[in-house]
PDB file of C-alpha atoms in Angstrom:
ATOM      1  CA  UNK A   1    -122.466 -62.185  67.813  1.00 57.00           C
ATOM      2  CA  UNK A   2    -122.584 -63.149  64.156  1.00 58.00           C
ATOM      3  CA  UNK A   3    -125.215 -65.830  64.784  1.00 55.00           C
ATOM      4  CA  UNK A   4    -127.339 -63.373  66.755  1.00 56.00           C
ATOM      5  CA  UNK A   5    -126.925 -60.699  64.054  1.00 58.00           C
ATOM      6  CA  UNK A   6    -128.475 -62.991  61.464  1.00 58.00           C
ATOM      7  CA  UNK A   7    -131.726 -63.283  63.427  1.00 57.00           C
ATOM      8  CA  UNK A   8    -133.809 -60.104  63.448  1.00 54.00           C
ATOM      9  CA  UNK A   9    -135.230 -60.934  66.854  1.00 59.00           C
ATOM     10  CA  UNK A  10    -131.790 -61.085  68.469  1.00 76.00           C
ATOM     11  CA  UNK A  11    -130.312 -57.781  67.281  1.00 84.00           C
ATOM     12  CA  UNK A  12    -130.114 -56.385  70.821  1.00 87.00           C
ATOM     13  CA  UNK A  13    -128.326 -59.493  72.020  1.00 88.00           C
ATOM     14  CA  UNK A  14    -125.874 -59.219  69.110  1.00 89.00           C
ATOM     15  CA  UNK A  15    -125.218 -55.576  69.976  1.00 93.00           C
ATOM     16  CA  UNK A  16    -124.581 -56.545  73.591  1.00 93.00           C
ATOM     17  CA  UNK A  17    -122.185 -59.279  72.501  1.00 92.00           C
ATOM     18  CA  UNK A  18    -120.168 -57.037  70.181  1.00 93.00           C
ATOM     19  CA  UNK A  19    -120.049 -54.255  72.775  1.00 96.00           C
ATOM     20  CA  UNK A  20    -118.642 -56.726  75.295  1.00 96.00           C
ATOM     21  CA  UNK A  21    -115.957 -57.686  72.828  1.00 95.00           C
ATOM     22  CA  UNK A  22    -115.070 -53.995  72.520  1.00 96.00           C
ATOM     23  CA  UNK A  23    -114.759 -53.732  76.287  1.00 96.00           C
ATOM     24  CA  UNK A  24    -112.168 -56.483  76.142  1.00 96.00           C
ATOM     25  CA  UNK A  25    -110.447 -55.182  73.022  1.00 96.00           C
ATOM     26  CA  UNK A  26    -111.199 -51.583  72.048  1.00 95.00           C
ATOM     27  CA  UNK A  27    -109.281 -52.072  68.787  1.00 95.00           C
ATOM     28  CA  UNK A  28    -111.509 -54.955  67.573  1.00 96.00           C
ATOM     29  CA  UNK A  29    -112.294 -53.632  64.140  1.00 96.00           C
ATOM     30  CA  UNK A  30    -114.588 -56.560  63.311  1.00 95.00           C
ATOM     31  CA  UNK A  31    -116.709 -55.732  66.355  1.00 96.00           C
ATOM     32  CA  UNK A  32    -116.979 -52.114  65.181  1.00 97.00           C
ATOM     33  CA  UNK A  33    -117.891 -53.250  61.656  1.00 96.00           C
ATOM     34  CA  UNK A  34    -120.642 -55.520  63.065  1.00 94.00           C
ATOM     35  CA  UNK A  35    -121.950 -52.741  65.330  1.00 96.00           C
ATOM     36  CA  UNK A  36    -121.940 -50.395  62.317  1.00 97.00           C
ATOM     37  CA  UNK A  37    -124.191 -52.822  60.450  1.00 94.00           C
ATOM     38  CA  UNK A  38    -126.447 -53.459  63.402  1.00 94.00           C
ATOM     39  CA  UNK A  39    -126.962 -49.854  64.373  1.00 96.00           C
ATOM     40  CA  UNK A  40    -127.682 -49.067  60.742  1.00 95.00           C
ATOM     41  CA  UNK A  41    -130.329 -51.777  60.640  1.00 92.00           C
ATOM     42  CA  UNK A  42    -131.890 -50.465  63.821  1.00 92.00           C
ATOM     43  CA  UNK A  43    -131.580 -46.843  62.695  1.00 95.00           C
ATOM     44  CA  UNK A  44    -129.819 -46.009  65.948  1.00 96.00           C
ATOM     45  CA  UNK A  45    -128.036 -42.935  64.622  1.00 97.00           C
ATOM     46  CA  UNK A  46    -126.383 -41.760  67.796  1.00 97.00           C
ATOM     47  CA  UNK A  47    -124.713 -45.091  68.537  1.00 97.00           C
ATOM     48  CA  UNK A  48    -123.774 -45.437  64.854  1.00 98.00           C
ATOM     49  CA  UNK A  49    -122.087 -42.036  65.066  1.00 98.00           C
ATOM     50  CA  UNK A  50    -120.049 -43.225  68.016  1.00 97.00           C
ATOM     51  CA  UNK A  51    -119.053 -46.418  66.184  1.00 98.00           C
ATOM     52  CA  UNK A  52    -117.971 -44.494  63.071  1.00 98.00           C
ATOM     53  CA  UNK A  53    -115.803 -42.215  65.185  1.00 98.00           C
ATOM     54  CA  UNK A  54    -114.199 -45.129  66.952  1.00 97.00           C
ATOM     55  CA  UNK A  55    -113.531 -46.846  63.620  1.00 97.00           C
ATOM     56  CA  UNK A  56    -111.728 -43.782  62.329  1.00 97.00           C
ATOM     57  CA  UNK A  57    -108.979 -44.264  64.860  1.00 96.00           C
ATOM     58  CA  UNK A  58    -108.268 -47.743  63.573  1.00 97.00           C
ATOM     59  CA  UNK A  59    -108.493 -47.526  59.804  1.00 97.00           C
ATOM     60  CA  UNK A  60    -106.428 -46.228  56.865  1.00 97.00           C
ATOM     61  CA  UNK A  61    -106.954 -42.858  55.224  1.00 97.00           C
ATOM     62  CA  UNK A  62    -109.485 -44.037  52.642  1.00 97.00           C
ATOM     63  CA  UNK A  63    -111.637 -45.704  55.240  1.00 97.00           C
ATOM     64  CA  UNK A  64    -111.328 -42.641  57.499  1.00 98.00           C
ATOM     65  CA  UNK A  65    -112.617 -40.447  54.652  1.00 98.00           C
ATOM     66  CA  UNK A  66    -115.495 -42.825  54.017  1.00 98.00           C
ATOM     67  CA  UNK A  67    -116.443 -42.850  57.712  1.00 98.00           C
ATOM     68  CA  UNK A  68    -116.195 -39.046  57.902  1.00 98.00           C
ATOM     69  CA  UNK A  69    -118.492 -38.656  54.894  1.00 98.00           C
ATOM     70  CA  UNK A  70    -120.975 -41.024  56.469  1.00 98.00           C
ATOM     71  CA  UNK A  71    -120.807 -38.931  59.660  1.00 98.00           C
ATOM     72  CA  UNK A  72    -121.567 -35.805  57.661  1.00 98.00           C
ATOM     73  CA  UNK A  73    -124.449 -37.620  55.981  1.00 97.00           C
ATOM     74  CA  UNK A  74    -125.998 -38.618  59.297  1.00 97.00           C
ATOM     75  CA  UNK A  75    -125.895 -35.001  60.413  1.00 98.00           C
ATOM     76  CA  UNK A  76    -127.341 -33.785  57.084  1.00 96.00           C
ATOM     77  CA  UNK A  77    -130.219 -36.192  56.790  1.00 96.00           C
ATOM     78  CA  UNK A  78    -133.464 -34.894  58.285  1.00 93.00           C
ATOM     79  CA  UNK A  79    -134.487 -38.456  58.977  1.00 94.00           C
ATOM     80  CA  UNK A  80    -131.341 -39.152  60.966  1.00 94.00           C
ATOM     81  CA  UNK A  81    -129.703 -36.480  63.137  1.00 95.00           C
ATOM     82  CA  UNK A  82    -130.710 -33.340  61.152  1.00 94.00           C
ATOM     83  CA  UNK A  83    -128.017 -30.984  62.471  1.00 97.00           C
ATOM     84  CA  UNK A  84    -126.715 -28.951  59.541  1.00 97.00           C
ATOM     85  CA  UNK A  85    -124.038 -27.107  61.478  1.00 97.00           C
ATOM     86  CA  UNK A  86    -122.457 -30.366  62.545  1.00 98.00           C
ATOM     87  CA  UNK A  87    -122.731 -31.669  58.981  1.00 98.00           C
ATOM     88  CA  UNK A  88    -120.824 -28.616  57.705  1.00 98.00           C
ATOM     89  CA  UNK A  89    -118.143 -29.124  60.337  1.00 98.00           C
ATOM     90  CA  UNK A  90    -117.809 -32.794  59.390  1.00 98.00           C
ATOM     91  CA  UNK A  91    -117.368 -31.805  55.742  1.00 98.00           C
ATOM     92  CA  UNK A  92    -114.828 -29.198  56.780  1.00 98.00           C
ATOM     93  CA  UNK A  93    -112.780 -31.824  58.665  1.00 98.00           C
ATOM     94  CA  UNK A  94    -112.959 -34.172  55.666  1.00 98.00           C
ATOM     95  CA  UNK A  95    -111.927 -31.499  53.166  1.00 98.00           C
ATOM     96  CA  UNK A  96    -109.062 -30.394  55.399  1.00 98.00           C
ATOM     97  CA  UNK A  97    -107.610 -33.902  54.911  1.00 97.00           C
ATOM     98  CA  UNK A  98    -108.873 -34.595  51.396  1.00 98.00           C
ATOM     99  CA  UNK A  99    -109.652 -31.330  49.550  1.00 98.00           C
ATOM    100  CA  UNK A 100    -110.349 -33.261  46.309  1.00 97.00           C
ATOM    101  CA  UNK A 101    -113.246 -35.272  47.820  1.00 98.00           C
ATOM    102  CA  UNK A 102    -115.995 -34.453  45.272  1.00 98.00           C
ATOM    103  CA  UNK A 103    -118.913 -36.005  47.165  1.00 98.00           C
ATOM    104  CA  UNK A 104    -118.233 -33.603  50.094  1.00 98.00           C
ATOM    105  CA  UNK A 105    -117.963 -30.638  47.696  1.00 98.00           C
ATOM    106  CA  UNK A 106    -121.263 -31.645  46.102  1.00 98.00           C
ATOM    107  CA  UNK A 107    -122.903 -32.044  49.503  1.00 98.00           C
ATOM    108  CA  UNK A 108    -121.768 -28.549  50.542  1.00 98.00           C
ATOM    109  CA  UNK A 109    -123.120 -27.134  47.304  1.00 97.00           C
ATOM    110  CA  UNK A 110    -126.467 -28.748  48.124  1.00 97.00           C
ATOM    111  CA  UNK A 111    -126.383 -27.267  51.600  1.00 97.00           C
ATOM    112  CA  UNK A 112    -125.683 -23.814  50.150  1.00 97.00           C
ATOM    113  CA  UNK A 113    -128.678 -24.211  47.867  1.00 96.00           C
ATOM    114  CA  UNK A 114    -131.126 -25.700  50.354  1.00 95.00           C
ATOM    115  CA  UNK A 115    -130.377 -24.870  53.982  1.00 95.00           C
ATOM    116  CA  UNK A 116    -130.583 -21.785  56.130  1.00 93.00           C
ATOM    117  CA  UNK A 117    -126.953 -22.357  57.177  1.00 95.00           C
ATOM    118  CA  UNK A 118    -125.830 -21.587  53.622  1.00 95.00           C
ATOM    119  CA  UNK A 119    -123.333 -18.910  54.749  1.00 94.00           C
ATOM    120  CA  UNK A 120    -121.523 -21.425  56.936  1.00 97.00           C
ATOM    121  CA  UNK A 121    -121.524 -24.021  54.194  1.00 98.00           C
ATOM    122  CA  UNK A 122    -120.248 -21.408  51.693  1.00 98.00           C
ATOM    123  CA  UNK A 123    -117.465 -20.374  54.068  1.00 97.00           C
ATOM    124  CA  UNK A 124    -116.169 -23.986  53.896  1.00 98.00           C
ATOM    125  CA  UNK A 125    -116.850 -24.434  50.182  1.00 98.00           C
ATOM    126  CA  UNK A 126    -115.344 -21.191  48.855  1.00 98.00           C
ATOM    127  CA  UNK A 127    -111.649 -21.895  49.660  1.00 98.00           C
ATOM    128  CA  UNK A 128    -112.008 -25.409  48.237  1.00 98.00           C
ATOM    129  CA  UNK A 129    -113.415 -24.172  44.956  1.00 98.00           C
ATOM    130  CA  UNK A 130    -110.696 -21.517  44.817  1.00 97.00           C
ATOM    131  CA  UNK A 131    -108.045 -24.160  45.497  1.00 97.00           C
ATOM    132  CA  UNK A 132    -109.323 -26.191  42.528  1.00 97.00           C
ATOM    133  CA  UNK A 133    -109.661 -23.130  40.270  1.00 97.00           C
ATOM    134  CA  UNK A 134    -113.398 -23.894  39.908  1.00 97.00           C
ATOM    135  CA  UNK A 135    -114.336 -20.270  39.464  1.00 98.00           C
ATOM    136  CA  UNK A 136    -117.473 -20.829  37.456  1.00 97.00           C
ATOM    137  CA  UNK A 137    -118.810 -23.056  40.230  1.00 97.00           C
ATOM    138  CA  UNK A 138    -117.768 -20.451  42.759  1.00 98.00           C
ATOM    139  CA  UNK A 139    -119.654 -17.780  40.808  1.00 98.00           C
ATOM    140  CA  UNK A 140    -122.767 -19.990  40.811  1.00 97.00           C
ATOM    141  CA  UNK A 141    -122.463 -20.485  44.594  1.00 97.00           C
ATOM    142  CA  UNK A 142    -122.050 -16.743  45.054  1.00 97.00           C
ATOM    143  CA  UNK A 143    -125.239 -16.196  43.116  1.00 96.00           C
ATOM    144  CA  UNK A 144    -127.141 -18.581  45.389  1.00 96.00           C
ATOM    145  CA  UNK A 145    -125.779 -16.925  48.508  1.00 95.00           C
ATOM    146  CA  UNK A 146    -126.570 -13.442  47.210  1.00 94.00           C
ATOM    147  CA  UNK A 147    -130.063 -14.398  46.246  1.00 92.00           C
ATOM    148  CA  UNK A 148    -130.822 -15.656  49.767  1.00 91.00           C
ATOM    149  CA  UNK A 149    -129.305 -12.859  51.740  1.00 86.00           C
ATOM    150  CA  UNK A 150    -131.977 -11.062  53.708  1.00 76.00           C
ATOM    151  CA  UNK A 151    -132.620  -7.457  54.481  1.00 76.00           C
ATOM    152  CA  UNK A 152    -129.138  -6.443  55.474  1.00 82.00           C
ATOM    153  CA  UNK A 153    -127.835  -4.423  52.520  1.00 87.00           C
ATOM    154  CA  UNK A 154    -124.294  -4.247  53.892  1.00 91.00           C
ATOM    155  CA  UNK A 155    -123.911  -7.965  53.812  1.00 92.00           C
ATOM    156  CA  UNK A 156    -125.363  -8.232  50.312  1.00 93.00           C
ATOM    157  CA  UNK A 157    -123.168  -5.357  49.052  1.00 94.00           C
ATOM    158  CA  UNK A 158    -120.057  -7.107  50.456  1.00 95.00           C
ATOM    159  CA  UNK A 159    -121.056 -10.324  48.628  1.00 95.00           C
ATOM    160  CA  UNK A 160    -121.662  -8.475  45.423  1.00 96.00           C
ATOM    161  CA  UNK A 161    -118.268  -6.733  45.631  1.00 96.00           C
ATOM    162  CA  UNK A 162    -116.619 -10.164  46.156  1.00 97.00           C
ATOM    163  CA  UNK A 163    -118.490 -11.393  43.096  1.00 97.00           C
ATOM    164  CA  UNK A 164    -117.311  -8.439  41.052  1.00 97.00           C
ATOM    165  CA  UNK A 165    -113.724  -9.107  42.105  1.00 97.00           C
ATOM    166  CA  UNK A 166    -114.072 -12.778  41.150  1.00 97.00           C
ATOM    167  CA  UNK A 167    -115.601 -11.898  37.764  1.00 97.00           C
ATOM    168  CA  UNK A 168    -112.983  -9.291  36.924  1.00 96.00           C
ATOM    169  CA  UNK A 169    -109.983 -11.290  38.166  1.00 97.00           C
ATOM    170  CA  UNK A 170    -110.310 -15.048  37.869  1.00 97.00           C
ATOM    171  CA  UNK A 171    -113.141 -15.153  35.329  1.00 97.00           C
ATOM    172  CA  UNK A 172    -111.855 -12.223  33.259  1.00 97.00           C
ATOM    173  CA  UNK A 173    -115.509 -11.226  32.603  1.00 97.00           C
ATOM    174  CA  UNK A 174    -115.894  -7.484  32.895  1.00 96.00           C
ATOM    175  CA  UNK A 175    -119.602  -7.699  32.013  1.00 97.00           C
ATOM    176  CA  UNK A 176    -120.349  -9.916  34.999  1.00 97.00           C
ATOM    177  CA  UNK A 177    -118.138  -7.712  37.181  1.00 97.00           C
ATOM    178  CA  UNK A 178    -120.009  -4.632  36.063  1.00 97.00           C
ATOM    179  CA  UNK A 179    -123.365  -6.346  36.657  1.00 96.00           C
ATOM    180  CA  UNK A 180    -122.411  -7.296  40.211  1.00 96.00           C
ATOM    181  CA  UNK A 181    -121.159  -3.715  40.910  1.00 96.00           C
ATOM    182  CA  UNK A 182    -124.411  -2.338  39.458  1.00 96.00           C
ATOM    183  CA  UNK A 183    -126.484  -4.585  41.742  1.00 93.00           C
ATOM    184  CA  UNK A 184    -124.383  -3.379  44.680  1.00 93.00           C
ATOM    185  CA  UNK A 185    -124.815   0.267  43.650  1.00 94.00           C
ATOM    186  CA  UNK A 186    -128.612  -0.069  43.808  1.00 90.00           C
ATOM    187  CA  UNK A 187    -128.326  -1.234  47.429  1.00 87.00           C
ATOM    188  CA  UNK A 188    -125.611   1.258  48.462  1.00 79.00           C
TER     189      UNK A 188
END
C-alpha cells in the first residue's frame, strides 16, 4: 500500500490495498491514516468523511477534536461537500466536547456572517459565547443576525429585546440597551 501510494498512477490500487487491510482489521489506524491522505489527494470527500469518522473511534480526545473539525470543514467548504447545516451540527458536536475550541467558534462566527443558515449557527454559538463571558462578541453576533433578519418584524423584535437584555445586564451599557429597545419600538 505504501509503495502504491507513492506513485500517482497507482492511487486506486493503494486505496484498494488499504481498504482490504481494514476488512481484516477494522482498528488498523495506519490504514485509516493512509486512506485519509489518499482520499485527500484524490479529493474524494465522501470517502474521506467516512475515514475521519472511523478514525474518531480509535484515537485520543485531541485527535478526535481534530478529525471533527476537519469533518465540519468538509461540510463548510463549497468546493467539498457544501452542506452548511451539517457543518453547524459538526461544530455543535465538537463544542459539546470541547467548548474552548477557538477554531470552531471562529468558524461559527464566519457562518453567522456569511451563510443563510446564520440563525442555526447563532443558536450553537450563543451559549458558547455566554459560557466564556464573551459578551462583546455576542453583541456583535446579535448585530449580524439582526441585520439579516427578513420581513418578519416579530422575529426581529425578539432579537432586539434579547440584545437589550444583554446590553443592560452583562454589558452594563444602558445606551446600547436603549438603542436596541428603540429599534424594536419602531418595528412594534
